Short mmCIF file of C-alpha atoms in Angstrom, two decimals:
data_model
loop_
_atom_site.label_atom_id
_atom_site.label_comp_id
_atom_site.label_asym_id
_atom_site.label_seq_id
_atom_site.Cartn_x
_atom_site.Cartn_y
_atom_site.Cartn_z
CA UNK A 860 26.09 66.60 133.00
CA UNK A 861 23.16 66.13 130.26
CA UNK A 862 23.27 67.32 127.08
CA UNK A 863 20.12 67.86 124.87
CA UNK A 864 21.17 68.45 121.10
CA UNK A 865 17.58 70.54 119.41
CA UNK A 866 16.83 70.93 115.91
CA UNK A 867 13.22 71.13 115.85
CA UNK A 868 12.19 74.88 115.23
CA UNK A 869 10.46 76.08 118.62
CA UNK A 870 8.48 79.45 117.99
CA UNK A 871 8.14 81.62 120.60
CA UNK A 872 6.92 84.78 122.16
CA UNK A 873 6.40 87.26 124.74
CA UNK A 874 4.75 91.01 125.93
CA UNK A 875 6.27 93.67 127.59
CA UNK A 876 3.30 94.66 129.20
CA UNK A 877 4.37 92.35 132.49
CA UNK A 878 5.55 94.16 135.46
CA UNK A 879 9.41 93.76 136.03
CA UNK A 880 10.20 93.15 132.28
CA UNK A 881 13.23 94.29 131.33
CA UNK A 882 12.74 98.10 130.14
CA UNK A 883 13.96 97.16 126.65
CA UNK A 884 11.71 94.75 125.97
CA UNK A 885 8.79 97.05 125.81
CA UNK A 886 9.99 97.58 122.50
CA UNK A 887 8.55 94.29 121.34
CA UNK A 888 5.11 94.29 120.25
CA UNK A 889 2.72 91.82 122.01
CA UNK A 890 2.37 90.04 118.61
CA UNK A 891 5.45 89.45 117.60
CA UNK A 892 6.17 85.77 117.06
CA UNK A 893 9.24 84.26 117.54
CA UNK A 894 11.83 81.05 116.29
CA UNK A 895 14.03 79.79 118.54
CA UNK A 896 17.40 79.22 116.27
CA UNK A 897 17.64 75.64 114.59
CA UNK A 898 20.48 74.38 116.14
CA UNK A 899 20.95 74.98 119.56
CA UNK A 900 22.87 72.29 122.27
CA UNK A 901 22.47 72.91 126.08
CA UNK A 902 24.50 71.62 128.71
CA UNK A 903 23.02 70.93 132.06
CA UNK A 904 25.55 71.99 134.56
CA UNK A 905 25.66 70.47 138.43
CA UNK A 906 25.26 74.13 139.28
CA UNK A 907 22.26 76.41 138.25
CA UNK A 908 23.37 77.45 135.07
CA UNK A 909 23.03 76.53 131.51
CA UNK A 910 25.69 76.30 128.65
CA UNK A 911 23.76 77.34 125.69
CA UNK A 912 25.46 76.86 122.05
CA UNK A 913 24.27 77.53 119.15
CA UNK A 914 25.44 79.34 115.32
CA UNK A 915 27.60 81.98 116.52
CA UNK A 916 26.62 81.95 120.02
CA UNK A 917 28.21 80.35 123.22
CA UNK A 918 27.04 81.74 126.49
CA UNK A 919 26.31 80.73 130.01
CA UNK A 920 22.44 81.58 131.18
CA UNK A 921 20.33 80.41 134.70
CA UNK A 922 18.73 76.89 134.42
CA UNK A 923 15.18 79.03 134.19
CA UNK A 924 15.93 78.12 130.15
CA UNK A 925 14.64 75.28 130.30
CA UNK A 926 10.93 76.68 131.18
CA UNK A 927 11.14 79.41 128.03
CA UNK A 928 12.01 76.72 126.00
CA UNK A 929 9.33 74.21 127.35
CA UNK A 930 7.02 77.00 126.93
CA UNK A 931 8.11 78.25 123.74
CA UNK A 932 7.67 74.98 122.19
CA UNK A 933 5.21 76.21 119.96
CA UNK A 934 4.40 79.25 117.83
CA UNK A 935 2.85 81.75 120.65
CA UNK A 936 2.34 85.47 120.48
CA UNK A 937 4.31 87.38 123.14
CA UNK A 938 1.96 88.35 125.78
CA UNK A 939 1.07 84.86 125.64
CA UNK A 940 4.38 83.37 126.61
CA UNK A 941 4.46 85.30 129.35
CA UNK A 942 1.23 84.96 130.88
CA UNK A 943 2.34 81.40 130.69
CA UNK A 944 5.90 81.54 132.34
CA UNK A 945 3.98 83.76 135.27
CA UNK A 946 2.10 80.65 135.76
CA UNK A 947 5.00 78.58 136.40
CA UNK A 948 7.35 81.03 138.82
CA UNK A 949 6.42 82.69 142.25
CA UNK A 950 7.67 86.39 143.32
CA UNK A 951 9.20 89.30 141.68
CA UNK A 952 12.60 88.20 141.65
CA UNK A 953 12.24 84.89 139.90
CA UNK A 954 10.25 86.77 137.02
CA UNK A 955 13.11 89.14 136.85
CA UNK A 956 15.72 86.73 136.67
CA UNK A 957 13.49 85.00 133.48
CA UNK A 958 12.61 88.07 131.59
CA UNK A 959 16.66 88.37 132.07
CA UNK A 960 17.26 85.23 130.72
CA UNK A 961 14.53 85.73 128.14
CA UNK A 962 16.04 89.04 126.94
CA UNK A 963 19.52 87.88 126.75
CA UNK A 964 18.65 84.78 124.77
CA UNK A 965 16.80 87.49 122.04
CA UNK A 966 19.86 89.16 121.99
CA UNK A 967 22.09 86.73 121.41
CA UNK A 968 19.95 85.27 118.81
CA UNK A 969 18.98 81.97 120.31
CA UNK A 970 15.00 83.89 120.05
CA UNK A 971 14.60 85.31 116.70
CA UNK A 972 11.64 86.89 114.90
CA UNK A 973 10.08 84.17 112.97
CA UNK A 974 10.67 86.15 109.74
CA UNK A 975 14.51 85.09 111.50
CA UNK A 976 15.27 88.64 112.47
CA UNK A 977 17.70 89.16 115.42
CA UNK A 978 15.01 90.74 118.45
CA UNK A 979 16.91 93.30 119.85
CA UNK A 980 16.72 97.04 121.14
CA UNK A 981 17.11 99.28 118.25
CA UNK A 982 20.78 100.42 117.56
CA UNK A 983 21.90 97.96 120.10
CA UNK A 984 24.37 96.46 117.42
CA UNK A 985 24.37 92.85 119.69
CA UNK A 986 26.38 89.45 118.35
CA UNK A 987 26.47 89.19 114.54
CA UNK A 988 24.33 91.97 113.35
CA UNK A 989 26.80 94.73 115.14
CA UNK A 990 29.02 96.94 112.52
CA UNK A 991 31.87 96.16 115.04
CA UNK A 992 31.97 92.17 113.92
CA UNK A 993 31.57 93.05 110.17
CA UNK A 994 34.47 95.47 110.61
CA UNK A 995 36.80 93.28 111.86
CA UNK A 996 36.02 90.45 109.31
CA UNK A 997 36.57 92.82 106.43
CA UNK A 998 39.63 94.47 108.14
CA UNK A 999 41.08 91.09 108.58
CA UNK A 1000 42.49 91.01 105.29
CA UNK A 1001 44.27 87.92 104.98
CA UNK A 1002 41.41 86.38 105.96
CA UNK A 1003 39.02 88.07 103.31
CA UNK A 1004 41.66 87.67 100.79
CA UNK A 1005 43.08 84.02 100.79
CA UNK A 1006 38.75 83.40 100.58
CA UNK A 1007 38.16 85.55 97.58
CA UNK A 1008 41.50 83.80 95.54
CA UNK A 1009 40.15 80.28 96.73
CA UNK A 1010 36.67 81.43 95.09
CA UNK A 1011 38.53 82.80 91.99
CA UNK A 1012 40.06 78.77 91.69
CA UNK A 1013 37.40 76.98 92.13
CA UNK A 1014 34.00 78.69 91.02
CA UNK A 1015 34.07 78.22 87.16
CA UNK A 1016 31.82 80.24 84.51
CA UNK A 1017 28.05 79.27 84.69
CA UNK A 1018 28.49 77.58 88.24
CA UNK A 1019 25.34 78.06 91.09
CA UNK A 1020 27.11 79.27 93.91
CA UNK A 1021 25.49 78.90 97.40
CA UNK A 1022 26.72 81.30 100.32
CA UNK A 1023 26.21 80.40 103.34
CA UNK A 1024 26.10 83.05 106.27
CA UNK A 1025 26.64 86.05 103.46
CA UNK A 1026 27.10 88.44 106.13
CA UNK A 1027 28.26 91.69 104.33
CA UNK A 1028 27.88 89.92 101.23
CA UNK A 1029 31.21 90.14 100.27
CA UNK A 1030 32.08 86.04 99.33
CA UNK A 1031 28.97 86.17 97.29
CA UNK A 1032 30.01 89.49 95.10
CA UNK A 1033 33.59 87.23 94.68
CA UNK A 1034 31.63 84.44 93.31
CA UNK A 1035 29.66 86.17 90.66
CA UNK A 1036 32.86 87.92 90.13
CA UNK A 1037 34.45 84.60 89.35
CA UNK A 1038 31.88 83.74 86.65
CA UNK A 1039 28.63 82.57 88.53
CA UNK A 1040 25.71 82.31 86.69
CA UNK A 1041 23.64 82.93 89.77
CA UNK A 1042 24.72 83.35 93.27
CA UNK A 1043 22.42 82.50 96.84
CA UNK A 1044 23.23 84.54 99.73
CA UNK A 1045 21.38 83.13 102.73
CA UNK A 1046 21.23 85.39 106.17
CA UNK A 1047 19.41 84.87 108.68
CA UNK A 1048 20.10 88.33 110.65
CA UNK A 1049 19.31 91.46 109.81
CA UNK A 1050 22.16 92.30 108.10
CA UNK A 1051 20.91 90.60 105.13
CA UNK A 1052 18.93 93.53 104.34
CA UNK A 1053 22.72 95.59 104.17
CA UNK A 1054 24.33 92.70 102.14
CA UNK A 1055 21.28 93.05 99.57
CA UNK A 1056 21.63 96.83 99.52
CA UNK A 1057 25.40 96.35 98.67
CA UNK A 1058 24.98 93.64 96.18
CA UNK A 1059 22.13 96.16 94.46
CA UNK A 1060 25.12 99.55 94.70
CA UNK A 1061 27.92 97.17 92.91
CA UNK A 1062 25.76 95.79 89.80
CA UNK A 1063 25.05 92.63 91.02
CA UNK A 1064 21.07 92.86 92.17
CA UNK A 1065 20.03 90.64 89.16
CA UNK A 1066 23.18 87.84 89.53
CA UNK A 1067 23.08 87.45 93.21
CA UNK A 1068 19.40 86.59 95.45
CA UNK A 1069 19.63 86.93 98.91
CA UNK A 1070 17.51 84.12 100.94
CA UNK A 1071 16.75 85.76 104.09
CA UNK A 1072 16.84 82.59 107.23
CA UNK A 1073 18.59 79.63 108.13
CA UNK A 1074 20.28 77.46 105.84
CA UNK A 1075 18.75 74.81 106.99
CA UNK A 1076 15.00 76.61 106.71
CA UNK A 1077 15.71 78.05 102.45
CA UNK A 1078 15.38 75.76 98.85
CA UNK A 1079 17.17 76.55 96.08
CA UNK A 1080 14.85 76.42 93.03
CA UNK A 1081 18.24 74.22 91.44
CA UNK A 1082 20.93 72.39 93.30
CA UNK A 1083 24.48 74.94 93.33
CA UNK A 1084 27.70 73.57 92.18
CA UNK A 1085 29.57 75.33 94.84
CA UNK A 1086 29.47 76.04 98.43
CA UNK A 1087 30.75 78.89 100.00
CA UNK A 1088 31.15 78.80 103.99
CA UNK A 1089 32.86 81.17 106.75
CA UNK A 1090 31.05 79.93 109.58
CA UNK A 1091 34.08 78.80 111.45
CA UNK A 1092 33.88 80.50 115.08
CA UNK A 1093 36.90 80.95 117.29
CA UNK A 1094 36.44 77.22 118.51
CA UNK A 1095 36.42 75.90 115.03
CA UNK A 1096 32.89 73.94 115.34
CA UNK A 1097 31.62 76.36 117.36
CA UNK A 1098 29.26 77.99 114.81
CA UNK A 1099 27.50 74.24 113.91
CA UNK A 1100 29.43 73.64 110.48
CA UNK A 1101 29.35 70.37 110.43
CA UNK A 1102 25.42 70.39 110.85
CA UNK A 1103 24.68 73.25 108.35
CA UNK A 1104 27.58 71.65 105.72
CA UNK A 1105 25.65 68.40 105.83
CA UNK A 1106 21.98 69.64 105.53
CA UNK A 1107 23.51 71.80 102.34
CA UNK A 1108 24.83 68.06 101.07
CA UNK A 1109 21.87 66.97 101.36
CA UNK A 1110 19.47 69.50 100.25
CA UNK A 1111 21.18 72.43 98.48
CA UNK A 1112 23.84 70.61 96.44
CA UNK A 1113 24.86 68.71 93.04
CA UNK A 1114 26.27 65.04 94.19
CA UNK A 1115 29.68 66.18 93.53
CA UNK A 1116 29.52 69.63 94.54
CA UNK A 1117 32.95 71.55 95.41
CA UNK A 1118 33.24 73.20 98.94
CA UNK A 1119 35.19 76.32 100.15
CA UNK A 1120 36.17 75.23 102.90
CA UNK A 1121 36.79 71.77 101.95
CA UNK A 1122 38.68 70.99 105.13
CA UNK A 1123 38.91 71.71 108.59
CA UNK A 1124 42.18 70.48 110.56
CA UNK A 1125 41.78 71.56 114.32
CA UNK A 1126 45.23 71.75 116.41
CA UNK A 1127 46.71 71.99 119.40
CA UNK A 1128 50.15 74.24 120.74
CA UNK A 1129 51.60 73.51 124.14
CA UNK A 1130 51.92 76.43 126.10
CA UNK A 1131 53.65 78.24 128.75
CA UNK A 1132 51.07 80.61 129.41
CA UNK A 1133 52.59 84.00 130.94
CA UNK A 1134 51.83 84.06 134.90
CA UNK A 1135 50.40 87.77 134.51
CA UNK A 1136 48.00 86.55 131.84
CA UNK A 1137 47.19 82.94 134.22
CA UNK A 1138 46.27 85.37 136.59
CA UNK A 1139 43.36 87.22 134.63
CA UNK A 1140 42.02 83.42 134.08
CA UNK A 1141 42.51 81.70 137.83
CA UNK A 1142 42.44 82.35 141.08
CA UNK A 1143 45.89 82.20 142.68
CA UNK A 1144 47.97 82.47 145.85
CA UNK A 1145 49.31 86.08 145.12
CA UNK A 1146 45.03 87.61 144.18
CA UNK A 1147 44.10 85.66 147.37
CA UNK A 1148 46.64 87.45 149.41
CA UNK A 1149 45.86 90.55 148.06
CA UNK A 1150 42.31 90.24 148.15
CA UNK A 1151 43.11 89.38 151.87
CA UNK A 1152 44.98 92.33 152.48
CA UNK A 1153 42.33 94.54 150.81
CA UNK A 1154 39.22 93.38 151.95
CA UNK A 1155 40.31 91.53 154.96
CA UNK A 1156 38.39 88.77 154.04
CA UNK A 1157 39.82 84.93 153.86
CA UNK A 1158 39.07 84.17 150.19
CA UNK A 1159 41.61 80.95 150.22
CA UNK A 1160 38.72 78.26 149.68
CA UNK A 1161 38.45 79.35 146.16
CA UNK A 1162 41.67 78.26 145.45
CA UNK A 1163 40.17 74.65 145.41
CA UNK A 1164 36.97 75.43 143.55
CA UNK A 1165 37.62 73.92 140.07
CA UNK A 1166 40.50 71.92 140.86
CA UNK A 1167 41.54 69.17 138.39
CA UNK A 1168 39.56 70.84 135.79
CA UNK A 1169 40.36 73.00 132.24
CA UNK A 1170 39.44 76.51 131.89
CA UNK A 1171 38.98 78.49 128.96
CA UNK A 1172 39.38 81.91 127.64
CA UNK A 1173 39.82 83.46 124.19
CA UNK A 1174 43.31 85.07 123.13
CA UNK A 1175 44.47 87.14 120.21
CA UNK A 1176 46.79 84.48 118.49
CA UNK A 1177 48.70 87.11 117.45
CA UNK A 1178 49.44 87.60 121.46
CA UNK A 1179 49.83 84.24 122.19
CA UNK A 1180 52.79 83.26 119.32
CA UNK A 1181 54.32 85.53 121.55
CA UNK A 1182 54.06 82.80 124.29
CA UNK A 1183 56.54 80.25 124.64
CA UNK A 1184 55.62 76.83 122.91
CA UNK A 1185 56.90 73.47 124.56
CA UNK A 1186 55.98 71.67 121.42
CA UNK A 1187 55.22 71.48 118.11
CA UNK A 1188 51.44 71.41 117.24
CA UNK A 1189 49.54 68.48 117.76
CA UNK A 1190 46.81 67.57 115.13
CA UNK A 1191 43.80 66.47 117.00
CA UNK A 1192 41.20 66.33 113.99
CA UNK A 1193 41.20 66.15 109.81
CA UNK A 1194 37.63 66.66 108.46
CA UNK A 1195 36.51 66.13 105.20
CA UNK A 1196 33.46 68.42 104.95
CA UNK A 1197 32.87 66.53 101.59
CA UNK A 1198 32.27 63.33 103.91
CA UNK A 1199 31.33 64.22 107.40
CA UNK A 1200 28.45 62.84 108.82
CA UNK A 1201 28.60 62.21 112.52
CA UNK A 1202 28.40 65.38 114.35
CA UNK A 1203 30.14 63.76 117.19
CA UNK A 1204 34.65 64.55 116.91
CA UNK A 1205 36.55 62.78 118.99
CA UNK A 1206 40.27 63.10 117.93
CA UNK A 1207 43.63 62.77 119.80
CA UNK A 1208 47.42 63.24 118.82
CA UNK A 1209 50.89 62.91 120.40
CA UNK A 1210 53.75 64.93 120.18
CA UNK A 1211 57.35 64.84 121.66
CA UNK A 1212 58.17 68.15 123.63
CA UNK A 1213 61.10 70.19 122.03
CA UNK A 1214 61.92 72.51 125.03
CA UNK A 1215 61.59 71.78 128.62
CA UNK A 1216 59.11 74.51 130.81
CA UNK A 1217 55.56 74.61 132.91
CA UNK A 1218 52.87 73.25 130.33
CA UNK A 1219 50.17 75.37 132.03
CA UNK A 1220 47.76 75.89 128.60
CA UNK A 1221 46.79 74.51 125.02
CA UNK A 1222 46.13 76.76 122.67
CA UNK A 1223 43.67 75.51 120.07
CA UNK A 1224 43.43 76.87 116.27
CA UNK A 1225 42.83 75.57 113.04
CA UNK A 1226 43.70 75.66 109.13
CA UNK A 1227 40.93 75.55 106.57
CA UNK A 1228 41.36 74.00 103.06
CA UNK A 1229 40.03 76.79 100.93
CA UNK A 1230 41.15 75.45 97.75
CA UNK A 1231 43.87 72.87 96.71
CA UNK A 1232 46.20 76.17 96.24
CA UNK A 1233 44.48 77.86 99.28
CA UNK A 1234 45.04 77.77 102.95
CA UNK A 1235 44.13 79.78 106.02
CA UNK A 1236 44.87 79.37 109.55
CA UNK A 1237 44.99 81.20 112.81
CA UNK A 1238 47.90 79.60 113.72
CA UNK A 1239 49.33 81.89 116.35
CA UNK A 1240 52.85 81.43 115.14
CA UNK A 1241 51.70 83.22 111.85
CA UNK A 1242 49.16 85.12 113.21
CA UNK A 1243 49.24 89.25 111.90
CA UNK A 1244 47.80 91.50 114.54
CA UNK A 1245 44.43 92.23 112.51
CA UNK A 1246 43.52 88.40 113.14
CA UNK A 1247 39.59 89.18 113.20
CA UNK A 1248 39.67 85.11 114.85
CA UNK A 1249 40.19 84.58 118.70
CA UNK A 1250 42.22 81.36 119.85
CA UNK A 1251 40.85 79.30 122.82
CA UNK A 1252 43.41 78.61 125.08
CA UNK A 1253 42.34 75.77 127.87
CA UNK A 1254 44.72 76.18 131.30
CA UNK A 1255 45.64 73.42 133.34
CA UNK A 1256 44.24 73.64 136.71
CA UNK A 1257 47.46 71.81 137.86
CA UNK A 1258 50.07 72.51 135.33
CA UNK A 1259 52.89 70.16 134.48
CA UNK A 1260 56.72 70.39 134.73
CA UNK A 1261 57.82 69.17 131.34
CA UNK A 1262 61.23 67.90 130.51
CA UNK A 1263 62.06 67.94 127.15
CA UNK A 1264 61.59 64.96 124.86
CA UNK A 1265 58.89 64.07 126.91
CA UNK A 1266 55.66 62.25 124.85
CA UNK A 1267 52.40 63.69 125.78
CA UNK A 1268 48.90 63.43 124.10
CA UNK A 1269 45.53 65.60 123.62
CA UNK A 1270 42.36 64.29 122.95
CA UNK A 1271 39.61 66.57 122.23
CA UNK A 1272 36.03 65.98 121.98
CA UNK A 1273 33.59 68.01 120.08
CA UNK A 1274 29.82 67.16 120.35
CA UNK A 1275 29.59 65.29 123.64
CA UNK A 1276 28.23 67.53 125.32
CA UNK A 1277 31.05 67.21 128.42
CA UNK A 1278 32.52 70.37 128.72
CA UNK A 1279 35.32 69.74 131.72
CA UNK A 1280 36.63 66.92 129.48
CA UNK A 1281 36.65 68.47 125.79
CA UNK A 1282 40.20 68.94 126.39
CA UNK A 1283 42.56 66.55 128.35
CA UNK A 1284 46.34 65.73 128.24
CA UNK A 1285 48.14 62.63 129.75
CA UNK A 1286 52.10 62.43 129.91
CA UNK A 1287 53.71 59.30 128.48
#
């Protein structure tokens, strides 16, 4: 595998005047310019398909990414883009499969108007600027809670708060709450526009300015005294805080400026991940049978396809404290967020199993230091059932029969662009 870490902007663009074009993307205009997103990682897969992550985004697209990027490099209105990919495929189906690509990649943000606006069919409510996400945050009360008493302990009258990500807007109405002389909200997504309409209906249009783009694109006219964050995805570092934390450091903040989150621990739980639930995730003796039985087709040679290897899927951690645990948690990472520099995590712990059982899965989650009275985790043990956070769990292709007392350790690697080996366990 190669992986190709970006963070020069890219502009690009596209028309849907081009025959096959997805029927949603004639509602882009043939001028419209866009910006690919300033962080984004790819990871070159042996197969044809290309792991794509960027803030807020982790998806799997064909290997045809690599020619909208190349010719995306620079600013280029839409119809030009496309006259310029049509030079570089042959037949109908290979343009299909790239205005695909092309159309998921707006979508999902990776493409975005150069003003930064998500490009996507009207009402389609896609990745961070649908209702549904902002709904869940704000109904995750815990979550929304433990952030707003952090902000209420450590922004102090007169401070210059920076928000990162404002989203709804509803971190940066707690910090002018709290006593901030001035508040920045900075979104990139459309949803600014909301988050400046509520900050205008609750009396706070002249305390709090909303910077519409990337973090990493705004200035401050001064340097804030605090820095407010929720850009922790369901894989902690999934949403590139350590970049956007350290450009802030550098660019947006006093020398001694105080950070909500602070901290970021990431763990790990041994698992006995319920068979029913394995068998969503994997293929398996029993869905091969059946399959066989149904379709009377062999379909045992998949059983070896991914052998030896992890794979992932999200879980309500509310759902999986319900699973047995083998272990107690394992910490695999402590970041200072004051400190961090290297974008590259490579952590690893050891624990001494508790119970005995079939370690088939490791569930990962993580505890933010809000505040040094303020903590918040995801911790599936603790979990409530309005969690709005997901918790990866990574199954073992071949799991293990565990005794207890045994000593086994994780090591988990963020930033290395090796996906198969981001997770991995050894007994002993």
């Amino acid at each position: 595998m190669r992986t190709k870490f970006v963070r020069a902007t890219h502009e690009c663009a596209r028309s849907g005047k081009h025959a096959f074009a997805p029927t949603s993307m004639t509602n882009l205009k043939p001028n419209t310019v866009l910006q690919r997103a300033p962080y984004v990682r790819l990871t070159l897969n042996d197969g044809d398909y290309v792991h794509v992550r960027t803030a807020g985004n982790d998806l799997y697209v064909a290997d045809d990414i690599l020619v909208i990027l190349d010719v995306f490099a620079q600013p280029r209105a839409l119809s030009e883009g496309l006259t310029l990919l049509q030079q570089r495929i042959t037949g109908a189906i290979d343009w299909m499969q790239l205005t695909s690509t092309m159309l998921r990649l707006l979508r999902h943000g990776v493409l975005r108007e150069l003003s930064g606006r998500v490009v996507a069919p009207a009402g389609s409510g896609i990745g961070f600027e649908a209702p549904a996400i902002h709904v869940a945050m704000l109904n995750d009360h815990r979550r929304t809670e433990c952030y707003i008493a952090a902000i209420q302990t450590v922004v102090q009258p007169g401070d210059i708060v920076v928000d990162i990500g404002t989203g709804s807007g509803v971190l940066a109405m707690a910090a002018a709450r709290a006593g901030a002389r001035h508040v920045y909200a900075i979104e990139a997504g459309r949803m600014g526009r909301a988050a400046e309409a509520v900050f205008a209906a609750n009396g706070f249009a002249e305390q709090i300015t909303l910077l519409r783009g990337w973090s990493t694109h705004v200035t401050l006219p001064v340097r804030a005294d605090v820095l407010v964050s929720e850009i922790i995805g369901n894989e902690p570092l999934s949403e590139n805080v350590l970049e956007f934390t350290s450009d802030a450091r550098q660019r947006l903040l006093q020398p001694h400026a105080r950070l909500i989150p602070g901290r970021v621990r990431i763990l790990a739980l041994p698992l006995v991940v319920p068979p029913d639930i394995v068998a969503e995730q994997l293929y398996t003796p029993a869905a091969v049978q059946q399959w066989q039985a149904w379709y009377n087709i062999d379909f045992a040679p998949l059983l070896d396809y991914g052998q030896g290897t992890l794979q992932t899927f999200a879980a309500s951690p509310h759902v999986a404290g319900q699973w047995p645990a083998i272990a107690a948690p394992v910490l695999l990472a402590d970041i200072d967020l004051q400190q961090v520099t290297d974008l590259v995590i490579i952590g690893q712990g050891t624990t001494t199993t508790a119970h005995a059982g079939t370690l088939n899965g490791l569930g990962i989650f993580f505890e933010l230091q809000l505040s040094p009275l303020h903590t918040l985790s995801n911790d599936p043990r603790l979990a409530t059932p309005d969690c709005s956070w997901r918790m990866p769990v990574w199954l073992l292709k071949s799991p293990l029969a565990i005794q207890a007392g045994e000593r086994i350790t994780i090591t988990y690697q963020h930033g290395t662009g090796t996906l198969a080996e981001k997770i991995s366990i050894t007994r002993g």
